[in-house]
XYZ file of C-alpha atoms in Angstrom:
355
model
C -0.002 0.024 -0.045
C 2.882 2.347 0.934
C 4.578 2.179 -2.457
C 1.310 2.915 -4.245
C 0.718 6.023 -2.119
C 4.219 7.117 -2.916
C 3.571 6.577 -6.591
C 0.418 8.597 -6.450
C 2.062 11.365 -4.582
C 4.904 11.558 -7.115
C 2.351 11.752 -9.922
C 0.430 14.536 -8.133
C 3.677 16.566 -7.734
C 4.449 16.039 -11.324
C 1.021 17.291 -12.400
C 1.109 20.279 -9.975
C 2.756 22.800 -12.505
C 0.115 21.778 -15.102
C -2.716 22.281 -12.558
C -1.074 25.645 -11.559
C -1.068 26.925 -15.162
C -4.610 25.694 -15.877
C -5.846 27.501 -12.613
C -4.142 30.706 -13.669
C -5.774 30.474 -17.238
C -9.198 29.673 -15.584
C -9.038 32.529 -13.285
C -7.796 34.954 -16.042
C -10.882 33.891 -18.181
C -13.119 34.963 -15.366
C -11.228 38.070 -14.561
C -11.147 39.260 -18.297
C -14.447 38.119 -19.679
C -16.706 38.677 -16.596
C -15.079 41.486 -14.512
C -13.534 43.507 -17.293
C -15.301 42.899 -20.680
C -18.907 42.334 -19.381
C -18.866 44.464 -15.967
C -16.308 47.136 -16.460
C -15.944 47.949 -20.225
C -17.524 51.367 -20.965
C -19.517 50.736 -24.239
C -21.088 47.836 -25.920
C -18.741 48.171 -28.909
C -15.819 47.911 -26.603
C -17.370 44.791 -24.877
C -17.884 43.148 -28.156
C -14.379 43.821 -29.470
C -12.792 42.512 -26.270
C -14.743 39.186 -26.433
C -14.417 38.666 -30.256
C -10.615 39.031 -30.099
C -9.997 37.277 -26.842
C -11.550 33.894 -27.497
C -9.721 32.943 -30.639
C -6.381 33.650 -28.960
C -7.408 31.769 -25.848
C -8.611 28.739 -27.976
C -5.237 28.468 -29.863
C -3.406 28.819 -26.684
C -5.313 26.212 -24.833
C -5.201 23.843 -27.816
C -1.487 23.955 -28.295
C -1.052 23.549 -24.575
C -3.229 20.499 -24.571
C -1.362 19.051 -27.592
C 1.949 19.550 -25.872
C 0.892 17.808 -22.733
C -0.826 14.797 -24.191
C 1.258 14.048 -27.278
C 2.976 10.643 -26.518
C 6.640 10.649 -26.770
C 8.106 8.584 -29.587
C 10.818 5.948 -28.780
C 13.287 4.359 -31.237
C 12.008 1.604 -33.637
C 12.445 -1.939 -32.810
C 15.468 -2.185 -35.241
C 17.435 -0.181 -32.725
C 16.946 -2.434 -29.787
C 19.351 -5.305 -29.007
C 18.061 -8.690 -28.239
C 18.383 -10.139 -24.809
C 21.295 -12.231 -25.921
C 23.092 -9.409 -27.645
C 22.862 -6.951 -24.788
C 23.865 -9.476 -22.207
C 26.882 -10.370 -24.306
C 27.721 -6.726 -24.806
C 27.376 -5.692 -21.108
C 29.235 -8.809 -19.826
C 32.261 -8.106 -22.210
C 35.193 -6.803 -20.365
C 37.357 -6.056 -23.416
C 36.801 -2.614 -24.876
C 37.743 -3.639 -28.396
C 35.356 -6.470 -28.393
C 32.643 -4.181 -27.071
C 33.379 -1.668 -29.877
C 33.375 -4.332 -32.478
C 29.937 -5.713 -31.257
C 28.288 -2.336 -31.165
C 29.731 -1.287 -34.583
C 28.579 -4.710 -36.072
C 25.046 -4.042 -34.700
C 24.896 -0.424 -35.752
C 26.256 -0.735 -39.236
C 22.613 -1.534 -40.501
C 21.191 1.428 -38.916
C 20.923 5.071 -40.309
C 22.905 6.851 -37.703
C 25.431 9.638 -38.013
C 26.030 10.649 -34.303
C 28.778 8.942 -32.374
C 30.501 9.338 -29.047
C 33.760 11.409 -28.890
C 35.611 8.099 -29.343
C 33.599 7.340 -32.512
C 31.368 4.476 -30.997
C 27.652 4.257 -31.567
C 25.599 5.768 -28.763
C 24.265 2.937 -26.598
C 21.551 3.213 -23.815
C 22.098 0.835 -21.011
C 18.642 1.470 -19.574
C 16.737 0.881 -22.825
C 19.193 -1.734 -24.314
C 19.137 0.038 -27.678
C 21.457 2.026 -29.856
C 20.282 5.638 -29.896
C 19.091 7.047 -33.192
C 20.541 10.567 -34.147
C 19.379 13.351 -31.770
C 17.813 10.752 -29.429
C 18.383 10.870 -25.643
C 17.243 8.913 -22.631
C 14.992 10.907 -20.284
C 15.492 10.103 -16.672
C 12.006 11.386 -15.685
C 10.165 9.444 -18.306
C 12.663 6.446 -18.213
C 12.539 6.051 -22.081
C 14.753 7.155 -25.017
C 12.913 10.022 -26.665
C 13.349 10.865 -30.297
C 14.924 14.273 -30.975
C 14.595 15.112 -27.174
C 14.728 18.663 -26.494
C 14.157 18.673 -22.709
C 11.701 17.374 -20.140
C 9.435 20.310 -19.322
C 7.613 20.167 -15.892
C 5.077 22.857 -17.111
C 3.620 20.329 -19.379
C 4.617 17.224 -17.506
C 5.871 15.760 -20.786
C 9.213 15.324 -22.716
C 9.499 17.967 -25.517
C 10.807 16.098 -28.576
C 10.042 15.199 -32.073
C 6.447 14.231 -31.202
C 5.439 17.687 -29.852
C 8.081 20.243 -30.512
C 5.818 22.207 -32.883
C 3.049 22.131 -30.287
C 5.511 23.365 -27.720
C 6.706 26.338 -29.821
C 3.183 27.264 -30.688
C 2.178 27.021 -27.010
C 4.923 29.649 -26.179
C 3.889 31.775 -28.896
C 0.228 31.797 -28.270
C 0.898 32.190 -24.445
C 2.995 35.201 -25.194
C 0.357 36.693 -27.641
C -2.353 36.041 -24.948
C -0.384 37.808 -22.240
C 0.387 40.710 -24.652
C -3.311 41.084 -25.677
C -4.685 40.842 -22.112
C -2.004 43.486 -20.918
C -2.720 45.926 -23.648
C -6.425 45.730 -23.471
C -6.599 45.959 -19.773
C -4.003 48.836 -19.512
C -6.653 51.697 -19.739
C -8.621 50.238 -16.785
C -5.462 49.315 -14.868
C -4.385 52.944 -14.984
C -7.889 54.102 -13.959
C -8.044 51.728 -10.914
C -4.393 52.285 -9.955
C -4.905 56.085 -9.787
C -7.990 55.712 -7.617
C -10.571 56.299 -10.232
C -13.291 54.100 -11.852
C -15.369 51.369 -10.256
C -14.808 50.116 -6.663
C -15.262 46.634 -5.192
C -13.569 43.196 -5.817
C -13.743 43.652 -9.552
C -11.030 46.238 -9.657
C -8.644 44.000 -7.806
C -9.314 41.214 -10.368
C -8.311 43.703 -13.269
C -5.299 44.979 -11.441
C -3.986 41.403 -10.703
C -4.911 40.400 -14.336
C -2.569 43.145 -15.678
C 0.240 42.296 -13.479
C 0.102 38.569 -14.120
C -0.106 39.057 -17.834
C 2.910 41.450 -17.792
C 4.871 39.075 -15.544
C 4.325 35.968 -17.592
C 4.713 37.882 -20.905
C 8.175 39.067 -19.799
C 9.293 35.601 -18.869
C 7.814 34.231 -22.236
C 9.436 36.668 -24.499
C 13.052 35.237 -23.961
C 11.894 31.660 -23.871
C 9.880 31.892 -27.061
C 12.647 33.822 -28.806
C 15.242 31.226 -27.784
C 13.093 28.343 -29.235
C 12.583 30.283 -32.448
C 16.387 30.623 -32.578
C 16.839 26.890 -32.036
C 14.077 26.166 -34.634
C 15.796 28.139 -37.450
C 19.102 26.748 -36.643
C 17.798 23.215 -36.405
C 19.083 22.454 -32.818
C 17.451 21.162 -29.731
C 18.188 22.582 -26.280
C 20.432 19.741 -25.517
C 22.356 20.059 -28.753
C 22.731 23.791 -27.960
C 24.522 22.962 -24.703
C 26.322 19.775 -26.095
C 27.030 19.739 -29.823
C 26.189 16.471 -31.468
C 29.272 14.423 -32.626
C 29.633 13.256 -36.206
C 32.560 11.260 -37.693
C 34.151 14.661 -38.364
C 33.821 15.877 -34.882
C 31.307 17.956 -32.767
C 29.166 20.299 -34.704
C 26.253 22.338 -33.431
C 25.244 23.189 -37.108
C 25.460 19.577 -38.278
C 21.839 19.317 -38.947
C 21.326 22.760 -40.109
C 20.086 23.034 -43.713
C 19.382 26.617 -43.886
C 16.714 28.627 -42.027
C 13.902 27.933 -44.416
C 14.565 24.116 -44.419
C 15.023 24.024 -40.694
C 11.824 25.875 -40.140
C 9.907 23.485 -42.460
C 11.384 20.476 -40.635
C 9.469 21.466 -37.519
C 6.326 23.149 -39.057
C 6.048 21.297 -42.243
C 5.702 22.439 -45.779
C 1.997 23.471 -45.752
C 1.836 27.193 -44.852
C -1.833 26.886 -43.978
C -0.924 24.455 -41.171
C 2.033 26.315 -39.700
C 0.188 28.025 -36.870
C -2.339 25.311 -36.031
C -1.416 22.839 -33.316
C -1.563 19.684 -35.541
C 1.269 17.478 -36.417
C 3.006 18.487 -39.644
C 6.632 18.064 -38.904
C 8.678 16.383 -41.638
C 10.270 13.007 -41.219
C 9.997 10.131 -38.810
C 12.093 11.418 -36.094
C 14.814 8.693 -36.742
C 16.774 9.839 -39.731
C 17.816 13.325 -40.295
C 19.459 15.033 -43.196
C 22.705 16.792 -42.348
C 25.340 19.014 -43.881
C 27.484 15.741 -44.420
C 24.449 13.612 -45.793
C 21.872 16.073 -47.059
C 20.110 13.523 -49.059
C 19.039 11.100 -46.252
C 15.368 10.021 -46.541
C 13.109 11.057 -43.740
C 11.203 7.760 -44.032
C 14.311 5.424 -43.802
C 12.878 3.491 -40.882
C 9.126 3.963 -41.572
C 6.754 4.843 -38.945
C 8.192 4.964 -35.328
C 6.051 3.499 -32.568
C 4.782 5.595 -29.770
C 5.489 4.996 -26.139
C 2.734 3.106 -24.390
C 3.688 3.666 -20.815
C 5.958 5.984 -18.787
C 7.571 5.122 -15.402
C 8.618 7.408 -12.518
C 12.132 9.045 -12.953
C 14.307 10.812 -10.640
C 12.387 14.142 -10.892
C 14.872 16.258 -12.781
C 13.248 19.498 -13.963
C 14.009 21.940 -16.781
C 16.509 23.535 -17.337
C 18.444 20.942 -15.420
C 19.831 18.249 -17.855
C 17.187 15.520 -18.012
C 19.418 12.977 -19.897
C 19.765 10.060 -17.570
C 23.238 10.018 -16.061
C 22.490 7.370 -13.512
C 24.304 4.205 -14.489
C 26.411 1.992 -12.292
C 27.013 -0.842 -14.733
C 29.896 -1.622 -16.947
C 28.559 0.433 -19.856
C 27.564 3.559 -17.817
C 30.408 5.944 -17.213
C 32.909 5.502 -20.022
C 30.427 6.233 -23.043
C 29.062 9.211 -21.352
C 32.763 10.546 -21.180
C 33.012 9.604 -24.823
C 29.865 11.242 -25.819
C 29.954 14.387 -23.465
C 33.782 14.942 -23.170
C 33.735 14.662 -19.364
C 37.349 15.483 -18.440
C 36.615 15.637 -14.670
C 36.491 11.861 -14.246
C 39.241 9.446 -15.069
C 38.385 6.000 -16.539
C 40.434 2.977 -17.080
C 39.613 0.470 -19.895
C 36.372 -0.647 -18.621
C 34.457 -0.673 -21.904
C 31.944 1.594 -23.550
C 29.043 2.890 -21.528
C 25.782 4.481 -22.035
C 25.029 8.105 -22.510
């Protein structure tokens, strides 16, 4: 009984940021629609304009937030997973050269470009798979996530290939929502702040509505701008902090094909769908064109499966690194050093390990 209670408590904590944001949005709806637009606005025309402009922005904001939260993370296809016999042989092997040969032999049939610093395929000891390009293991979700960007506690979900477009739109529409609410309530905020206008509880709702919209708007400007920057440069947050490694070395711009092609990779090639939170990203999340191999087909591995379940992780939250670094087996530390360039730890010849 006790473990089940602990699991439920952990799940409640993980959903707390989502509940908080939802509560803020729900309160803002009451404050704006009821207290400001209906009860406070001076004229009928002003009331209609406020309500007509407000609801489409709110709808797109809530829709994109919902999509970001409930889109299921995509994991590597079955071709990337080692059989039980293969991974047992790999992890029981004590000779580094033999480990390298086994990994290279398994990975030679896979469409991967990224390697560790030493040139080995990236292997995940937790999932028992060779990681596709741009894939990382999330310690919160306990799965390898295709094109993982980060694990975001505000959506209680990993942000990756499956929902990155939704996440960027969520930030954009949240910023637009805050700007619209702040600008349209500015007149009444000044009036109430200076002591004029109506009295009662309603004025405090409008005062707080303006403050909250400005506060969230300021924080969203930098975050939305940063992810637009990442989109046009075809980088994830993890890749911005730790460049992917190719056979020619580390290269932050290794997957960049030009700002227009980079934007289309996330938002699709149909302009009519760019600003709608529906999935239009190009590719399968497994194979990516790069400056070294610009002609790689997006459909090399076909359709990738969705993750059916998630398990409790260790509670890492953004912007803390959420790639799983907890590994005490033979394959854990050395490959992390090979992939991330960790010079603070010294390793003897103990074989390649997961990153």
